[in-house]
Amino acid sequence: MAQPTMQQVAERAGVSLALVSLVMRQAPNVSDYRRQLVLEAAAELGYRPNVLARNLASRQTSTIGVVLNDIHNPFFAEIIDGIQAAFDEAGYRVLIGNGKRSPSGEAEMIETFLQFRVDGIISAGATMSMSSIEAASESTKIVVVGRSSRSQLIDSVNTDDVSGARMAVDHLVELGHHRIAHIDGGTGAGAEARRRGYSEAMTDHGLSAEIVTAGGDFTESGGYLAASELLSQSNQPTAIFAANDLSAAGALHRVEDAGLIVPDDVSIVGYDNTALAAMQHLSLTTVNQPRDELGRLAVRFVLERLRDKRTDSVHHMVAPTLVNRKTSSRLTTGAAT
Amino acid sequence: MAQPTMQQVAERAGVSLALVSLVMRQAPNVSDYRRQLVLEAAAELGYRPNVLARNLASRQTSTIGVVLNDIHNPFFAEIIDGIQAAFDEAGYRVLIGNGKRSPSGEAEMIETFLQFRVDGIISAGATMSMSSIEAASESTKIVVVGRSSRSQLIDSVNTDDVSGARMAVDHLVELGHHRIAHIDGGTGAGAEARRRGYSEAMTDHGLSAEIVTAGGDFTESGGYLAASELLSQSNQPTAIFAANDLSAAGALHRVEDAGLIVPDDVSIVGYDNTALAAMQHLSLTTVNQPRDELGRLAVRFVLERLRDKRTDSVHHMVAPTLVNRKTSSRLTTGAAT
DNA sequence: TTGTATGCGTTATCAT
DNA sequence: ATGATAACGCATACAA
């Protein structure tokens, strides 16, 4: 397992250590002749740069750490694509860490990345405290995505969840619904804003008396349980707005279990527009978060700090859109209040 | 962004560099008094070990790289859980790399991990050539999971896909089906064995004349297209066995699009038993791969090589099981051949 | 128990 | 264009 070093490459090529280093870093001022010599020696030995030594000496890693709140949530997994594409272009490698849906899990991954001295960190859907993240920002460039923030220290990229939630409610109201319940996302990222958007929109429509929120947690089972709670009430909702697609799927199942038809008896609207919602078997009406764009913007912000030395924080909001699929429909007159 | 070093901690605590190092590594032979001194100084400075320097000096990283063929495929994402849990116990940190569903993407991640000199690599669902993986095994301990292998150099953990596919066919035959088609996984990991198990089982049941395979690629859209192909044939299948849950979901949708009822008109069986299949709205009959066990075994094998210095390769097969849900049912007499 | 000195595999500065 | 050589931040024999 002992790996060849530059020293050995140098000896084999009959040149100095420094020359090998120059070749490995694609330096311009090296004669073609010696460059070939070095390259051949390296290939013969199966030399591979030791990134630990390189990073230690150069004081930079060209590596970005991405910590996902939950690798199982398609929303976070889909943000990765934009991040990876953008960093590939910029010449950075990206390492992924799983936060295991807990603040401590996220904190551990951030600590690990800091110990590795990564050049930057993107935290997707962080549930850990903002102050902990700010503490980490003393050591590296860090931007949060999918979570609102007004921090003076770190950048954020986020969907305008308040208006996203409003879109969901507006859509349902247009379809004639009044008894619109909300399954929220508990303490998850974005849950608070969606809750607020829901309440505001209901109030604006003169439906403040109909506001009903059941507690969820961004998981399918959480959505199932929350829907149970909603169905057992005397005044069953004719429509449910769930804080994300996963919980919408859970609610959908619970409603169908009760012998009700979606959307005829109950309309359901999700949030995120993940691949799950797009699955045609589900075909969930939902609020789209432009995941690729979120990822790319996050990358742009860390690059701005890295290359342009920007120091003031920026908070970017992207606009959600409603995706009308098959789980929502006009309220049938028989079911009206 | 300049980080404090041990040197600074040492000066502040009024002790030697080496003493600080001992404290940081939780060495036993340090007086409580000085240990406190060092710990306090470190805390005051916000000292954080530089893992690059530490790993360089100690020649080990206590880090494992996990490369996922596709972070979006729930099967791979779910293997991570077992891996992380097992490595947490063993005191290793795990970094995740996304192979982006391509051999070159996987190769790049492996190269990155090798440059980081990780102590071991677990590759889940690798589609890159076995010889490339073997080449990497000269530099670190590497085990593949979810992909068959008979390599003399590297370990593998895999579900017995041949018998898993057989289970699916046996199940359908028991339900009275004869015209059982297969949507395969193309060049994906495990696809070949599942194709073989399907053919063998069909032959064993005297149904070799009914063998029909449509090309898929382990994605939902691939399953949808393959199902289209199957439905357009003169002799429509009464049952479809898809090589994974994702393509089964795609097929399910295509069948329903055709106005057919699942399972009344067409039964569908998937493979993997991911959270997707378990989603009650889908409720897919499928073949279970024990993902947690697969992950834990993979970890065990790299630890055996790391700690017990095992050098001969081991190939472990775990047994699949059939999970009977709602997408398969007895063939109705009217539809019989 | 604590300190000194050397090396880990690079990068980078300064000569030549 | 190429070569010495001093960092980089830490671990680790070895000495005290």
XYZ file of C-alpha atoms in Angstrom, chain B residues 69-317:
249
model
C -23.277 4.768 -8.343
C -26.238 7.117 -8.127
C -27.189 9.206 -5.147
C -30.744 9.455 -6.490
C -31.369 5.751 -6.411
C -32.929 5.010 -3.018
C -31.313 1.594 -2.979
C -27.837 3.076 -2.786
C -28.858 5.847 -0.453
C -30.297 3.262 1.899
C -27.114 1.208 1.959
C -25.385 4.247 3.403
C -27.239 3.908 6.696
C -25.738 0.567 7.585
C -22.319 1.722 6.487
C -22.423 4.877 8.528
C -23.719 3.190 11.637
C -21.030 0.537 11.509
C -18.184 2.965 10.864
C -19.372 5.318 13.563
C -18.956 2.511 16.056
C -15.549 1.675 14.688
C -14.355 5.261 14.917
C -14.070 6.061 11.251
C -15.578 9.017 9.503
C -17.256 8.482 6.174
C -17.233 10.701 3.133
C -19.661 10.163 0.293
C -19.022 10.544 -3.412
C -21.589 10.537 -6.171
C -20.757 8.507 -9.277
C -23.465 10.217 -11.293
C -24.554 6.937 -12.840
C -21.502 6.689 -15.030
C -18.326 4.595 -14.899
C -16.199 7.683 -15.385
C -17.980 9.489 -12.572
C -17.282 6.563 -10.278
C -13.674 6.411 -11.378
C -13.191 10.085 -10.642
C -14.565 9.727 -7.143
C -12.348 6.750 -6.467
C -9.359 8.696 -7.713
C -10.284 11.586 -5.440
C -10.524 9.301 -2.445
C -7.211 7.698 -3.302
C -5.561 11.089 -3.475
C -6.971 11.783 -0.044
C -5.346 8.548 1.043
C -8.503 7.246 2.680
C -8.038 4.046 4.631
C -10.709 2.254 2.655
C -13.314 2.578 -0.035
C -16.720 1.018 -0.406
C -18.189 1.150 -3.856
C -21.942 0.642 -4.075
C -23.439 -0.539 -7.316
C -20.311 0.109 -9.321
C -20.688 -0.034 -13.078
C -17.032 0.619 -13.831
C -14.855 -2.246 -14.952
C -13.668 -4.696 -12.357
C -10.099 -4.295 -13.560
C -10.186 -0.565 -12.821
C -11.404 -1.302 -9.342
C -8.679 -3.878 -8.906
C -6.125 -1.316 -9.950
C -7.364 0.958 -7.199
C -7.099 -1.897 -4.731
C -3.321 -1.663 -4.943
C -3.534 1.575 -3.036
C -6.241 0.963 -0.459
C -8.720 -1.540 0.893
C -11.723 -1.542 -1.325
C -14.894 -3.614 -1.230
C -17.761 -3.566 -3.671
C -21.339 -3.967 -2.560
C -24.386 -4.639 -4.680
C -22.367 -5.999 -7.514
C -21.162 -9.518 -8.071
C -17.486 -10.246 -8.309
C -15.102 -13.123 -8.283
C -12.012 -11.017 -8.017
C -9.076 -12.522 -6.191
C -8.087 -9.082 -5.015
C -11.098 -7.374 -3.575
C -14.028 -8.343 -1.386
C -17.645 -8.165 -2.374
C -20.985 -8.218 -0.628
C -23.952 -8.917 -2.756
C -27.467 -10.233 -2.752
C -27.977 -13.548 -4.490
C -29.689 -11.908 -7.418
C -30.108 -15.082 -9.398
C -32.219 -16.633 -6.693
C -33.881 -13.289 -6.040
C -35.058 -13.147 -9.616
C -36.159 -16.748 -9.327
C -38.292 -15.861 -6.330
C -40.066 -13.225 -8.340
C -40.804 -15.647 -11.149
C -41.798 -18.456 -8.797
C -44.188 -16.109 -7.055
C -45.843 -15.139 -10.304
C -46.037 -18.698 -11.559
C -47.674 -19.727 -8.317
C -50.263 -17.086 -8.993
C -51.002 -18.780 -12.300
C -49.033 -16.528 -14.621
C -47.294 -17.868 -17.707
C -46.684 -14.867 -19.856
C -44.163 -13.237 -17.538
C -41.963 -10.582 -19.107
C -38.785 -9.070 -17.709
C -37.667 -5.449 -17.767
C -33.942 -5.633 -17.221
C -31.348 -3.274 -15.847
C -29.124 -3.049 -18.899
C -25.506 -2.776 -17.826
C -26.357 -1.792 -14.267
C -24.979 -3.677 -11.287
C -26.869 -6.905 -10.702
C -28.781 -6.679 -13.954
C -27.032 -9.628 -15.520
C -27.718 -11.983 -12.613
C -31.365 -10.985 -12.425
C -31.733 -11.575 -16.144
C -30.214 -14.989 -15.692
C -32.360 -15.892 -12.713
C -35.426 -14.900 -14.661
C -34.490 -17.056 -17.652
C -33.512 -20.030 -15.555
C -36.697 -19.937 -13.539
C -38.850 -19.567 -16.612
C -37.100 -22.533 -18.178
C -37.464 -24.605 -15.034
C -41.179 -23.952 -15.121
C -41.363 -25.070 -18.727
C -41.975 -21.523 -19.851
C -38.885 -20.973 -21.942
C -41.117 -20.137 -24.891
C -42.550 -17.241 -22.906
C -39.270 -15.551 -22.138
C -39.434 -11.915 -23.157
C -37.016 -9.264 -22.028
C -37.335 -5.530 -22.590
C -34.380 -3.241 -22.092
C -34.409 -0.957 -19.064
C -31.778 0.986 -17.161
C -32.847 0.993 -13.523
C -34.707 4.297 -13.930
C -38.389 5.083 -13.829
C -38.489 6.423 -17.365
C -36.602 3.379 -18.584
C -39.236 1.174 -17.012
C -41.983 3.194 -18.598
C -40.525 2.817 -22.080
C -39.816 -0.869 -21.639
C -43.394 -1.453 -20.563
C -44.590 0.349 -23.671
C -42.622 -2.078 -25.730
C -44.085 -5.038 -23.892
C -47.664 -3.831 -24.185
C -47.386 -3.236 -27.901
C -46.569 -6.856 -28.565
C -49.212 -9.182 -29.920
C -48.883 -11.422 -26.930
C -49.215 -9.059 -23.979
C -47.712 -10.305 -20.745
C -49.981 -10.871 -17.758
C -47.107 -10.192 -15.423
C -43.946 -8.091 -15.449
C -40.861 -8.614 -13.351
C -38.782 -5.442 -13.307
C -35.106 -5.442 -12.352
C -35.563 -2.755 -9.713
C -38.266 -0.783 -7.947
C -37.729 2.385 -9.915
C -38.349 0.710 -13.259
C -41.241 -1.221 -11.743
C -42.832 2.083 -10.815
C -42.358 3.277 -14.371
C -43.889 0.118 -15.747
C -46.770 0.408 -13.336
C -47.575 3.809 -14.621
C -47.370 2.756 -18.252
C -49.711 -0.144 -17.631
C -52.221 2.112 -15.917
C -51.892 4.615 -18.736
C -52.983 1.846 -21.070
C -56.208 1.592 -19.120
C -55.244 -1.665 -17.485
C -55.643 -2.433 -13.814
C -52.760 -3.504 -11.600
C -52.801 -6.212 -10.432
C -56.081 -7.421 -11.945
C -54.960 -7.192 -15.539
C -51.222 -7.154 -15.096
C -49.173 -8.114 -12.071
C -45.914 -6.281 -11.403
C -42.982 -7.302 -9.243
C -40.008 -5.075 -8.526
C -36.610 -5.577 -6.948
C -34.771 -3.949 -4.001
C -37.622 -3.175 -1.619
C -36.620 0.434 -1.257
C -38.679 2.964 0.644
C -40.277 3.687 -2.698
C -41.760 0.203 -2.946
C -42.880 0.404 0.636
C -44.728 3.627 0.024
C -48.213 2.548 0.683
C -49.600 4.383 -2.263
C -47.455 2.227 -4.506
C -47.310 -0.872 -2.339
C -45.119 -2.747 -4.732
C -44.599 -6.481 -4.510
C -40.841 -6.780 -4.670
C -37.731 -8.739 -3.796
C -36.058 -7.478 -0.672
C -32.366 -6.773 -0.564
C -31.277 -6.392 3.077
C -29.642 -3.032 2.576
C -28.629 -2.433 6.133
C -26.979 -5.844 6.308
C -25.238 -5.289 2.989
C -23.777 -2.074 4.313
C -22.685 -3.545 7.611
C -21.033 -6.524 5.982
C -19.130 -4.284 3.637
C -17.837 -2.374 6.618
C -16.861 -5.568 8.375
C -14.791 -6.630 5.429
C -12.830 -3.435 5.183
C -12.252 -3.508 8.937
C -10.983 -7.079 8.700
C -8.460 -6.014 6.132
C -7.537 -2.922 8.108
C -7.279 -4.417 11.580
C -6.841 -8.140 11.103
C -4.635 -7.745 8.064
C -6.656 -10.252 6.085
C -5.334 -10.464 2.556
C -7.312 -13.209 0.852
C -10.521 -12.031 -0.731
C -13.987 -12.967 0.463
C -17.244 -12.842 -1.455
C -20.353 -12.794 0.624
C -23.854 -13.488 -0.664
